[in-house]
Amino acid sequence: MIPSPKTHVTKSLQKVLSKILDEAYITNDLLSELDSESSQAFINKYVSQYDNNHQRTKAGQEIPILDQFPTEQLPDTYIVVGSGSGKEQDGSIGSISGDNYGYRNKPDIVESAPVTIDDFNSSITITANNFITDLEDIEGIAVSPKQISLDGNLIHIELDPYLLDSFKDSKSVRITYVPGDDVPIVGETNGIDMQEEVNIVLVSNNMPSLYALDSIVKGAFILLRKSTEETRTYQLGNLEFLPISTLQDENLGNTPTPYYAREINATYTVTYTWDRDFLEQVKKVMSNIIE
């Protein structure tokens, strides 16, 4: 079973935001449409500062990502991530969901693999370190799937002769693939397809900071949409940004300071699956419950 979309969003935002807020030039670019005074005030407070030797001279103030609204010691600016509604897709329960598999898959691998050129057959061969069950990406190469063939840990790509020249000086190429065992295991996965919402609320007691955080989170989602996990496992359907409003009193604790909020609804289509053979083992253990 994969982690819930809420867990995925929380961990992903924590990772991406920490990187963005550690690099002033990234933040500067994302805040370029704000007035310079507001963007600089945000950078001075939340973005790490470095000297000419790239030694950190000041750590930016943390923007915490929480799973509920705090009631005490409210941060000036923070994010709350919660689970919204979920709905099963019609006809999904108990069905064969996800991919039928021929090998026992493992987590994706990204590596730099050596390239050899075959001028006679007008092709190149890329050699991976592991047996390949599914090829995800070859950086810098855009060809039809019909031109690619897999043979164990080898990737053969047919190319027009004039394209071979571009690889004369290339000793390696970056590839992303799903490794696996070289012994076939025929099977299938069973599960349910769900459409689930994740509610993300951006909160600040300073309106310019909220606008800045809004721009940064949009940039974070653009980066996340480029990730393999986002495009394959968590199929992001759409993002809905609601109007900025004043945070309701029940979410403010005891502070008299006004807080402003922007809610984002992210809708994901997710397939939760179990391997069929493992599911059969579980049914045997729970035979008194599952007939």
Short mmCIF file of C-alpha atoms in Angstrom, two decimals:
data_model
loop_
_atom_site.label_atom_id
_atom_site.label_comp_id
_atom_site.label_asym_id
_atom_site.label_seq_id
_atom_site.Cartn_x
_atom_site.Cartn_y
_atom_site.Cartn_z
CA MET A 1 0.00 0.00 0.00
CA ILE A 2 1.28 3.46 -0.85
CA PRO A 3 1.24 6.37 1.64
CA SER A 4 -1.89 8.54 1.55
CA PRO A 5 -1.91 11.68 -0.63
CA LYS A 6 -1.86 13.77 2.57
CA THR A 7 1.37 12.10 3.71
CA HIS A 8 2.82 12.47 0.23
CA VAL A 9 1.99 16.21 0.07
CA THR A 10 3.30 16.89 3.59
CA LYS A 11 6.65 15.16 3.02
CA SER A 12 7.07 16.57 -0.49
CA LEU A 13 6.33 20.16 0.56
CA GLN A 14 8.69 19.88 3.53
CA LYS A 15 11.50 18.70 1.26
CA VAL A 16 10.93 21.18 -1.58
CA LEU A 17 10.24 24.24 0.61
CA SER A 18 13.33 23.65 2.73
CA LYS A 19 15.42 23.67 -0.45
CA ILE A 20 13.73 26.74 -1.93
CA LEU A 21 14.13 28.69 1.33
CA ASP A 22 17.79 27.71 1.51
CA GLU A 23 18.58 29.29 -1.85
CA ALA A 24 17.94 33.05 -2.07
CA TYR A 25 18.22 33.12 -5.88
CA ILE A 26 15.33 30.62 -6.21
CA THR A 27 13.16 32.61 -3.80
CA ASN A 28 14.03 35.85 -5.60
CA ASP A 29 12.82 34.40 -8.88
CA LEU A 30 9.56 33.09 -7.41
CA LEU A 31 8.83 36.44 -5.76
CA SER A 32 9.81 38.57 -8.75
CA GLU A 33 6.23 39.75 -9.34
CA LEU A 34 5.81 41.08 -5.78
CA ASP A 35 6.93 44.55 -4.84
CA SER A 36 10.60 44.60 -3.87
CA GLU A 37 9.98 45.76 -0.28
CA SER A 38 7.61 42.86 0.49
CA SER A 39 9.76 40.22 -1.19
CA GLN A 40 12.94 41.45 0.52
CA ALA A 41 11.23 41.49 3.93
CA PHE A 42 10.15 37.87 3.40
CA ILE A 43 13.63 36.84 2.24
CA ASN A 44 15.31 38.56 5.19
CA LYS A 45 13.07 36.67 7.61
CA TYR A 46 12.60 33.20 6.09
CA VAL A 47 15.48 32.58 3.67
CA SER A 48 18.99 31.47 4.71
CA GLN A 49 21.84 33.90 4.03
CA TYR A 50 25.35 32.94 2.82
CA ASP A 51 28.65 34.79 2.42
CA ASN A 52 30.84 34.83 -0.70
CA ASN A 53 32.40 31.50 0.31
CA HIS A 54 28.92 29.94 0.51
CA GLN A 55 29.17 29.65 4.28
CA ARG A 56 25.81 30.13 5.97
CA THR A 57 25.73 33.33 7.98
CA LYS A 58 22.06 33.22 9.00
CA ALA A 59 19.43 30.50 9.00
CA GLY A 60 15.98 31.52 7.83
CA GLN A 61 13.06 31.25 10.23
CA GLU A 62 11.24 27.93 9.78
CA ILE A 63 7.80 27.81 8.16
CA PRO A 64 6.33 24.74 9.88
CA ILE A 65 4.01 22.32 8.08
CA LEU A 66 1.42 21.01 10.57
CA ASP A 67 -1.38 18.46 10.48
CA GLN A 68 -3.73 20.66 12.52
CA PHE A 69 -4.18 24.29 13.50
CA PRO A 70 -2.04 25.22 16.52
CA THR A 71 -3.80 26.63 19.58
CA GLU A 72 -0.73 27.86 21.47
CA GLN A 73 2.48 29.61 20.40
CA LEU A 74 1.20 30.38 16.92
CA PRO A 75 4.02 30.84 14.37
CA ASP A 76 3.89 34.05 12.33
CA THR A 77 3.57 31.98 9.14
CA TYR A 78 2.75 28.29 8.77
CA ILE A 79 1.03 25.66 6.63
CA VAL A 80 -1.64 23.15 7.66
CA VAL A 81 -2.13 19.97 5.58
CA GLY A 82 -5.22 17.82 6.15
CA SER A 83 -7.19 15.08 4.43
CA GLY A 84 -10.30 16.12 2.55
CA SER A 85 -13.04 14.00 1.06
CA GLY A 86 -12.42 10.82 -0.89
CA LYS A 87 -14.50 8.89 -3.40
CA GLU A 88 -14.02 5.48 -4.92
CA GLN A 89 -14.02 5.42 -8.70
CA ASP A 90 -16.95 3.49 -10.17
CA GLY A 91 -16.35 -0.23 -10.55
CA SER A 92 -12.91 -0.28 -8.99
CA ILE A 93 -13.37 -2.31 -5.81
CA GLY A 94 -11.92 -5.82 -5.96
CA SER A 95 -10.87 -5.34 -9.54
CA ILE A 96 -7.49 -5.87 -11.13
CA SER A 97 -5.96 -2.44 -10.63
CA GLY A 98 -2.56 -1.12 -11.50
CA ASP A 99 -0.16 -3.06 -13.71
CA ASN A 100 0.13 -6.76 -14.25
CA TYR A 101 3.73 -7.56 -13.46
CA GLY A 102 6.22 -10.02 -14.85
CA TYR A 103 8.98 -9.37 -12.33
CA ARG A 104 9.18 -8.47 -8.66
CA ASN A 105 9.78 -4.73 -8.86
CA LYS A 106 11.95 -2.55 -6.61
CA PRO A 107 12.16 1.25 -6.08
CA ASP A 108 13.20 3.40 -9.04
CA ILE A 109 16.91 3.91 -9.73
CA VAL A 110 18.50 6.99 -11.29
CA GLU A 111 22.06 6.45 -12.50
CA SER A 112 24.63 7.51 -15.06
CA ALA A 113 25.07 4.58 -17.47
CA PRO A 114 27.80 4.06 -20.13
CA VAL A 115 26.93 4.39 -23.82
CA THR A 116 28.39 2.41 -26.72
CA ILE A 117 27.81 3.24 -30.39
CA ASP A 118 27.12 0.72 -33.15
CA ASP A 119 27.69 2.60 -36.43
CA PHE A 120 26.96 -0.46 -38.56
CA ASN A 121 23.43 -0.92 -37.12
CA SER A 122 22.89 2.81 -36.49
CA SER A 123 22.14 2.33 -32.83
CA ILE A 124 23.45 2.93 -29.32
CA THR A 125 23.45 0.62 -26.31
CA ILE A 126 23.16 1.87 -22.76
CA THR A 127 24.30 -0.50 -20.01
CA ALA A 128 22.53 -0.23 -16.64
CA ASN A 129 23.84 -1.69 -13.40
CA ASN A 130 20.69 -3.77 -12.84
CA PHE A 131 18.11 -5.84 -14.68
CA ILE A 132 15.50 -3.42 -16.11
CA THR A 133 11.79 -4.20 -15.77
CA ASP A 134 10.47 -0.76 -16.77
CA LEU A 135 12.34 2.15 -18.36
CA GLU A 136 11.13 5.53 -17.06
CA ASP A 137 13.37 8.12 -18.71
CA ILE A 138 16.54 8.66 -20.72
CA GLU A 139 17.75 12.19 -20.17
CA GLY A 140 18.25 14.19 -23.34
CA ILE A 141 16.90 11.53 -25.70
CA ALA A 142 13.45 11.87 -27.27
CA VAL A 143 12.62 8.86 -29.46
CA SER A 144 9.62 6.69 -30.19
CA PRO A 145 9.11 3.66 -27.90
CA LYS A 146 9.33 1.57 -31.07
CA GLN A 147 13.00 2.53 -31.34
CA ILE A 148 13.81 1.22 -27.86
CA SER A 149 14.27 -2.41 -26.83
CA LEU A 150 15.28 -3.86 -23.47
CA ASP A 151 17.50 -6.89 -22.98
CA GLY A 152 18.25 -7.61 -19.33
CA ASN A 153 20.31 -4.62 -18.20
CA LEU A 154 20.82 -3.33 -21.75
CA ILE A 155 18.87 -0.57 -23.50
CA HIS A 156 19.13 -0.66 -27.31
CA ILE A 157 18.05 2.48 -29.18
CA GLU A 158 17.82 2.71 -32.98
CA LEU A 159 18.80 6.17 -34.25
CA ASP A 160 19.08 7.94 -37.57
CA PRO A 161 22.75 7.95 -38.65
CA TYR A 162 23.09 11.72 -38.31
CA LEU A 163 22.01 11.49 -34.65
CA LEU A 164 24.82 9.08 -33.80
CA ASP A 165 27.32 11.93 -34.05
CA SER A 166 25.77 13.62 -31.02
CA PHE A 167 26.89 10.62 -28.92
CA LYS A 168 30.49 10.48 -30.17
CA ASP A 169 31.68 12.43 -27.14
CA SER A 170 29.10 11.02 -24.70
CA LYS A 171 30.58 8.43 -22.39
CA SER A 172 27.41 8.11 -20.31
CA VAL A 173 23.76 9.16 -20.11
CA ARG A 174 21.43 9.60 -17.14
CA ILE A 175 18.62 7.03 -16.97
CA THR A 176 15.69 6.35 -14.65
CA TYR A 177 14.29 2.82 -14.46
CA VAL A 178 12.54 0.25 -12.32
CA PRO A 179 14.95 -2.59 -11.47
CA GLY A 180 13.86 -6.13 -10.77
CA ASP A 181 14.93 -9.72 -10.37
CA ASP A 182 15.79 -11.55 -13.57
CA VAL A 183 13.51 -14.48 -12.65
CA PRO A 184 9.98 -13.88 -13.97
CA ILE A 185 7.08 -14.00 -11.49
CA VAL A 186 3.77 -13.74 -13.27
CA GLY A 187 1.13 -12.00 -11.21
CA GLU A 188 -1.34 -9.18 -10.88
CA THR A 189 -2.42 -6.56 -8.40
CA ASN A 190 -5.87 -6.07 -6.89
CA GLY A 191 -7.15 -2.89 -5.35
CA ILE A 192 -9.36 0.17 -5.54
CA ASP A 193 -9.09 3.44 -7.43
CA MET A 194 -9.77 6.49 -5.26
CA GLN A 195 -10.15 10.18 -5.95
CA GLU A 196 -8.94 11.99 -2.84
CA GLU A 197 -8.61 15.60 -1.78
CA VAL A 198 -5.82 17.14 0.26
CA ASN A 199 -6.56 20.47 1.97
CA ILE A 200 -3.59 22.81 2.27
CA VAL A 201 -4.04 26.05 4.21
CA LEU A 202 -1.39 28.79 4.02
CA VAL A 203 -1.55 31.01 7.11
CA SER A 204 0.22 34.23 8.13
CA ASN A 205 -0.37 37.23 10.38
CA ASN A 206 1.21 39.38 7.66
CA MET A 207 -0.56 39.77 4.32
CA PRO A 208 2.61 40.37 2.20
CA SER A 209 4.14 37.21 3.72
CA LEU A 210 1.02 35.25 2.76
CA TYR A 211 1.29 36.47 -0.85
CA ALA A 212 4.97 35.48 -0.87
CA LEU A 213 4.23 32.03 0.57
CA ASP A 214 1.47 31.58 -2.02
CA SER A 215 3.97 32.20 -4.85
CA ILE A 216 6.53 29.84 -3.33
CA VAL A 217 4.02 27.00 -2.85
CA LYS A 218 2.92 27.36 -6.49
CA GLY A 219 6.56 27.03 -7.50
CA ALA A 220 6.87 23.96 -5.26
CA PHE A 221 3.93 22.28 -6.98
CA ILE A 222 5.45 22.99 -10.40
CA LEU A 223 8.60 21.18 -9.26
CA LEU A 224 6.61 18.31 -7.76
CA ARG A 225 4.77 17.74 -11.02
CA LYS A 226 8.11 16.95 -12.64
CA SER A 227 8.81 14.10 -10.19
CA THR A 228 8.31 10.45 -11.13
CA GLU A 229 6.33 9.77 -7.95
CA GLU A 230 3.93 12.62 -8.66
CA THR A 231 3.22 11.63 -12.24
CA ARG A 232 2.98 7.87 -11.75
CA THR A 233 1.81 7.08 -8.23
CA TYR A 234 -0.10 10.23 -7.32
CA GLN A 235 -1.93 11.46 -10.39
CA LEU A 236 -2.53 15.12 -9.60
CA GLY A 237 -5.76 16.11 -11.29
CA ASN A 238 -6.01 19.79 -10.40
CA LEU A 239 -5.30 22.49 -7.84
CA GLU A 240 -7.99 24.88 -6.61
CA PHE A 241 -6.87 28.07 -4.86
CA LEU A 242 -9.66 29.64 -2.79
CA PRO A 243 -9.81 33.40 -2.07
CA ILE A 244 -7.70 34.81 0.77
CA SER A 245 -9.76 35.31 3.92
CA THR A 246 -9.38 36.07 7.61
CA LEU A 247 -8.83 32.93 9.64
CA GLN A 248 -11.83 31.99 11.74
CA ASP A 249 -11.67 32.52 15.52
CA GLU A 250 -11.84 28.79 16.37
CA ASN A 251 -8.49 28.29 14.61
CA LEU A 252 -6.70 31.17 16.34
CA GLY A 253 -6.29 29.96 19.90
CA ASN A 254 -6.04 32.87 22.34
CA THR A 255 -4.18 35.38 20.17
CA PRO A 256 -5.87 38.71 19.37
CA THR A 257 -3.67 39.15 16.28
CA PRO A 258 -5.54 38.74 12.98
CA TYR A 259 -4.33 35.90 10.78
CA TYR A 260 -4.95 35.55 7.06
CA ALA A 261 -5.34 32.29 5.18
CA ARG A 262 -5.49 30.84 1.69
CA GLU A 263 -6.88 27.34 1.22
CA ILE A 264 -5.72 25.07 -1.59
CA ASN A 265 -7.59 21.91 -2.56
CA ALA A 266 -5.44 19.35 -4.37
CA THR A 267 -7.28 16.45 -6.00
CA TYR A 268 -5.42 13.18 -6.61
CA THR A 269 -6.44 9.95 -8.30
CA VAL A 270 -4.70 7.12 -6.47
CA THR A 271 -4.72 3.36 -6.89
CA TYR A 272 -4.33 1.39 -3.67
CA THR A 273 -3.24 -2.17 -4.43
CA TRP A 274 -2.02 -5.41 -2.99
CA ASP A 275 -0.16 -8.06 -4.95
CA ARG A 276 -2.62 -10.84 -5.76
CA ASP A 277 -0.39 -13.59 -4.36
CA PHE A 278 0.11 -11.72 -1.06
CA LEU A 279 -3.62 -10.98 -0.85
CA GLU A 280 -4.34 -14.71 -1.10
CA GLN A 281 -1.92 -15.36 1.80
CA VAL A 282 -3.69 -12.73 3.91
CA LYS A 283 -7.09 -14.27 3.13
CA LYS A 284 -5.84 -17.65 4.41
CA VAL A 285 -4.68 -16.11 7.70
CA MET A 286 -8.01 -14.27 8.05
CA SER A 287 -10.15 -17.15 6.80
CA ASN A 288 -12.54 -16.79 9.76
CA ILE A 289 -13.31 -13.21 8.66
CA ILE A 290 -13.06 -13.34 4.86
CA GLU A 291 -15.02 -16.12 3.24
#
